[in-house]
GROMACS .gro file of C-alpha atoms in nm:
model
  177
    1UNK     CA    1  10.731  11.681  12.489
    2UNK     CA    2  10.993  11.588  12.209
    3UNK     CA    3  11.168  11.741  11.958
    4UNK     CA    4  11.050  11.706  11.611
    5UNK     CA    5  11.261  11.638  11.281
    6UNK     CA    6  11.391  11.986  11.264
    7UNK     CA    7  11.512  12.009  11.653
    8UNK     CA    8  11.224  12.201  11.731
    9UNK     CA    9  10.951  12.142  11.999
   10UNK     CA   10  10.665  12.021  11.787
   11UNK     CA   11  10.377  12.369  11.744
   12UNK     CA   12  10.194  12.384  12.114
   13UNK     CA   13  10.231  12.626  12.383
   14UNK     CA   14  10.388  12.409  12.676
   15UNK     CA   15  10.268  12.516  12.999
   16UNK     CA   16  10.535  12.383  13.303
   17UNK     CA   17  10.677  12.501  13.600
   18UNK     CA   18  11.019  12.578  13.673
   19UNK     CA   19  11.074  12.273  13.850
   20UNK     CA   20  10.939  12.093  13.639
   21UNK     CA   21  11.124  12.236  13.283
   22UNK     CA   22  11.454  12.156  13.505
   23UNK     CA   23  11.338  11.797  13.446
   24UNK     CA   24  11.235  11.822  13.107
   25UNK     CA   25  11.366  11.716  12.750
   26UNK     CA   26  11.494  12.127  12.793
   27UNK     CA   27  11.747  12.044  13.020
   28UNK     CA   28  11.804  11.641  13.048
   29UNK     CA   29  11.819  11.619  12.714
   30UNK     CA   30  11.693  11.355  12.408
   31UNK     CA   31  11.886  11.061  12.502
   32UNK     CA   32  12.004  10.974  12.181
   33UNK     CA   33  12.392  10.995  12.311
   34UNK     CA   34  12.451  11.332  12.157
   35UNK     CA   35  12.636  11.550  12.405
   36UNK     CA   36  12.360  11.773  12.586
   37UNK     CA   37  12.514  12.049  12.846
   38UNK     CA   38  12.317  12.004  13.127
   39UNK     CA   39  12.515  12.208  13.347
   40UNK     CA   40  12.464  12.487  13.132
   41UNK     CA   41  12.143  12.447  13.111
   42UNK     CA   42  12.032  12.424  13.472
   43UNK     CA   43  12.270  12.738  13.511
   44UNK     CA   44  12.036  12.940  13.268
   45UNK     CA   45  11.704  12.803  13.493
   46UNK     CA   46  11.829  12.908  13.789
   47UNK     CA   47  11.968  13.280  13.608
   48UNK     CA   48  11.585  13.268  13.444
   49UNK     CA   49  11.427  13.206  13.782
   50UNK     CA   50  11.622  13.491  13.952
   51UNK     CA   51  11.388  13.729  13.683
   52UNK     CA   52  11.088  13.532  13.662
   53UNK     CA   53  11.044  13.558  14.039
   54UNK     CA   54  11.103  13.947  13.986
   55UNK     CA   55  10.852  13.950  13.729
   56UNK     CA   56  10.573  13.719  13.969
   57UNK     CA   57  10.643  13.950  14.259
   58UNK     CA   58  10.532  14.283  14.027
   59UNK     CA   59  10.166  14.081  13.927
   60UNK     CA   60  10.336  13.974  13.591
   61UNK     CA   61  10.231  13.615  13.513
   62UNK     CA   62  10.219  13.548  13.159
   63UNK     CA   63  10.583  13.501  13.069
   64UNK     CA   64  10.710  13.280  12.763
   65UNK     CA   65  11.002  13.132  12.701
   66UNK     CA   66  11.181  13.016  12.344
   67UNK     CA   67  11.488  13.054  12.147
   68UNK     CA   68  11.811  12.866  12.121
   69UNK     CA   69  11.725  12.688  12.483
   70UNK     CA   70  11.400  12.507  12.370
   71UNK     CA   71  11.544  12.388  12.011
   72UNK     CA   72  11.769  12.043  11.981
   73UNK     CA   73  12.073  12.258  12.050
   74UNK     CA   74  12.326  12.115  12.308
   75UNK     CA   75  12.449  12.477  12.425
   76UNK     CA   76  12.255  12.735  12.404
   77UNK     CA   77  12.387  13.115  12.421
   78UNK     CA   78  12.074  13.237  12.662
   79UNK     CA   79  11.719  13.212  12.740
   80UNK     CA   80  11.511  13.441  12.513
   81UNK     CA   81  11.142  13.533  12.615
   82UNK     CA   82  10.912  13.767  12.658
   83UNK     CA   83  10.625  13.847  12.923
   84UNK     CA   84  10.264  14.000  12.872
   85UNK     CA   85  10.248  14.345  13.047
   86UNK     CA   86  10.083  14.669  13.088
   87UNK     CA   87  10.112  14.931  12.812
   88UNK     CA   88  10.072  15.224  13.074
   89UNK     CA   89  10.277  15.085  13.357
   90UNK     CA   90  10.588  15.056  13.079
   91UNK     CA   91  10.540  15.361  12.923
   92UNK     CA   92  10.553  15.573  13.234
   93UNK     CA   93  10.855  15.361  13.369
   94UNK     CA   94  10.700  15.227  13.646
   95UNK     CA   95  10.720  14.891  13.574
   96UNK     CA   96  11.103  14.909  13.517
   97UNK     CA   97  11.105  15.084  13.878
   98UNK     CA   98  10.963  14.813  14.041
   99UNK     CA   99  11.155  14.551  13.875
  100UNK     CA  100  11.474  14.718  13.946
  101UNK     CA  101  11.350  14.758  14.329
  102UNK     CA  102  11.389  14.434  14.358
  103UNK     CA  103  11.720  14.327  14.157
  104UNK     CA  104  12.005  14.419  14.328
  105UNK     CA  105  12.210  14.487  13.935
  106UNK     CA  106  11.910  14.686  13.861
  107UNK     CA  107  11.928  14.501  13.533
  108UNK     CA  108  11.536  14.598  13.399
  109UNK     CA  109  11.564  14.835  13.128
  110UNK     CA  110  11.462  14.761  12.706
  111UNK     CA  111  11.693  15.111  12.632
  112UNK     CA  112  11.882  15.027  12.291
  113UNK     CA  113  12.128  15.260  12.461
  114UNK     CA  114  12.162  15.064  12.785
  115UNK     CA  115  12.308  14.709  12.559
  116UNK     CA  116  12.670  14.663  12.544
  117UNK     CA  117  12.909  14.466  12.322
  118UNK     CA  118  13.010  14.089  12.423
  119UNK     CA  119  13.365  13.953  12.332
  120UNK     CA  120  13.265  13.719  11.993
  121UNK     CA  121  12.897  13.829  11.975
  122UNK     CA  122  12.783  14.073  11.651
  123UNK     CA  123  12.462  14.220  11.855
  124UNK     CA  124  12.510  14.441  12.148
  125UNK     CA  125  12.363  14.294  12.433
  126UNK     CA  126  12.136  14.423  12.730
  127UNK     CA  127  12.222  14.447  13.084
  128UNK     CA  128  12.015  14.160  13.206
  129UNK     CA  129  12.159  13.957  12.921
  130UNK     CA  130  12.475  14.014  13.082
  131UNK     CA  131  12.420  13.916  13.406
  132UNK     CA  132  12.190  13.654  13.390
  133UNK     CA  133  12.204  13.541  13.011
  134UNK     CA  134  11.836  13.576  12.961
  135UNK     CA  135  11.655  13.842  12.788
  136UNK     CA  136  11.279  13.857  12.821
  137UNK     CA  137  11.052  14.158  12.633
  138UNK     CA  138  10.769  14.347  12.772
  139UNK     CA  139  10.488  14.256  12.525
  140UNK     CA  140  10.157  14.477  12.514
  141UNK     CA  141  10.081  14.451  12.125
  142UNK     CA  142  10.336  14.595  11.966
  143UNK     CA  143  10.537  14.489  11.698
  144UNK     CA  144  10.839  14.244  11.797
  145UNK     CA  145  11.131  14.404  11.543
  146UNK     CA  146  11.187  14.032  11.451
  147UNK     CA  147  11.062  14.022  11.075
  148UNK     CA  148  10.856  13.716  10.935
  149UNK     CA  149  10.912  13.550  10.564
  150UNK     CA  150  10.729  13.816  10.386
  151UNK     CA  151  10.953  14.099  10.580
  152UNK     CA  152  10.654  14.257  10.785
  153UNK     CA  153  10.674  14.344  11.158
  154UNK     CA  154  10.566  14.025  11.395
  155UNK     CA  155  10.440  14.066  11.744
  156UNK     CA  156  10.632  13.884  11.989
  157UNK     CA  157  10.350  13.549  12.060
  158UNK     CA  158  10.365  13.528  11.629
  159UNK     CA  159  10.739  13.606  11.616
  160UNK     CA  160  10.844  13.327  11.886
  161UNK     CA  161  10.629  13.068  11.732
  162UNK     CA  162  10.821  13.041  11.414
  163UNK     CA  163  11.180  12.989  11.419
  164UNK     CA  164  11.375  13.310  11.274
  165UNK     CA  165  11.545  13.111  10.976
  166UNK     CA  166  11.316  12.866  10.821
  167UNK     CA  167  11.025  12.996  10.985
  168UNK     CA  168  10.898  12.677  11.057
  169UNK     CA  169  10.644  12.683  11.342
  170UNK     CA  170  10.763  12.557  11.635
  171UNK     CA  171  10.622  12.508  12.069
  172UNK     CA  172  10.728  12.758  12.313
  173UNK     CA  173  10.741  12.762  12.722
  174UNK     CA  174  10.501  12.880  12.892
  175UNK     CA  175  10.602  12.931  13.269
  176UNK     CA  176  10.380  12.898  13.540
  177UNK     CA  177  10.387  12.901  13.938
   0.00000   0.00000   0.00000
């Protein structure tokens, strides 16, 4: 795994570990003398692993990563990603009560009312954001709200495969156990 010309993990879906993305390019860095925030970065893997272990422990194993913290970017704001789930069990809520059974900040919730304003950031942010810096989507088909080149609605494995400027395709994280 490197990144290409544009900073970007060349178009694949990267399937690694935990452990093993703590070694990786992600969080070591290129080696090309730039300053890379490795600190930082473990910090967000450990704040990502608090939820990922949350989402495991519910049956949820399909979880993606992407965003600012798999591009050439020396500090990233957060982890973005987004998980494969259940239409049913989110609809009735009872996903989000078994995720929050578990986290003691009760953190799981996708309400636009629930996000909250963050000194210097435009977008309003949601809870788990705040405590962890990492935001990750329940994704059953629907569309994303993230808009590709022509305007039109993306679903989230389309929408985190491009990036959101240039659209340019680009690899994304795949966790596993």
């Amino acid at each position: 795994m490197n990144f290409n010309e544009y900073g970007f993990l060349p178009p694949h879906d990267y399937e690694i570990t935990l452990n093993e993305l703590r070694e990786s390019l992600l969080v070591r860095g290129p080696g090309d003398g730039e300053p890379w925030d490795v600190t930082w970065r473990l910090f967000l893997i450990d704040q990502l692993e608090v939820l990922v272990q949350q989402l495991w422990d519910v049956g949820i194993h399909q979880i993606y990563i992407d965003g600012s913290f798999v591009e050439a970017k020396a500090h990233p704001n957060d982890i973005d990603g987004y998980f494969e789930c259940d239409v049913m069990e989110l609809a009735t809520g009872e996903l989000e009560r078994k995720l929050n059974a578990l986290d003691p900040y009760k953190v799981w919730t996708w309400d636009s009312n629930s996000r909250k304003p963050y000194r210097g950031y435009t977008k309003k942010q949601l809870p788990m954001w705040h405590r962890y810096r990492v935001e990750l989507y329940p994704h059953f088909g629907q569309p994303s709200g993230i808009k590709d080149e022509y305007g039109h609605d993306q679903q989230f494995p389309a929408a985190f495969r491009k990036s959101r400027d240039t659209f340019l395709p680009k690899g994304i994280i795949k966790l596993s156990r």
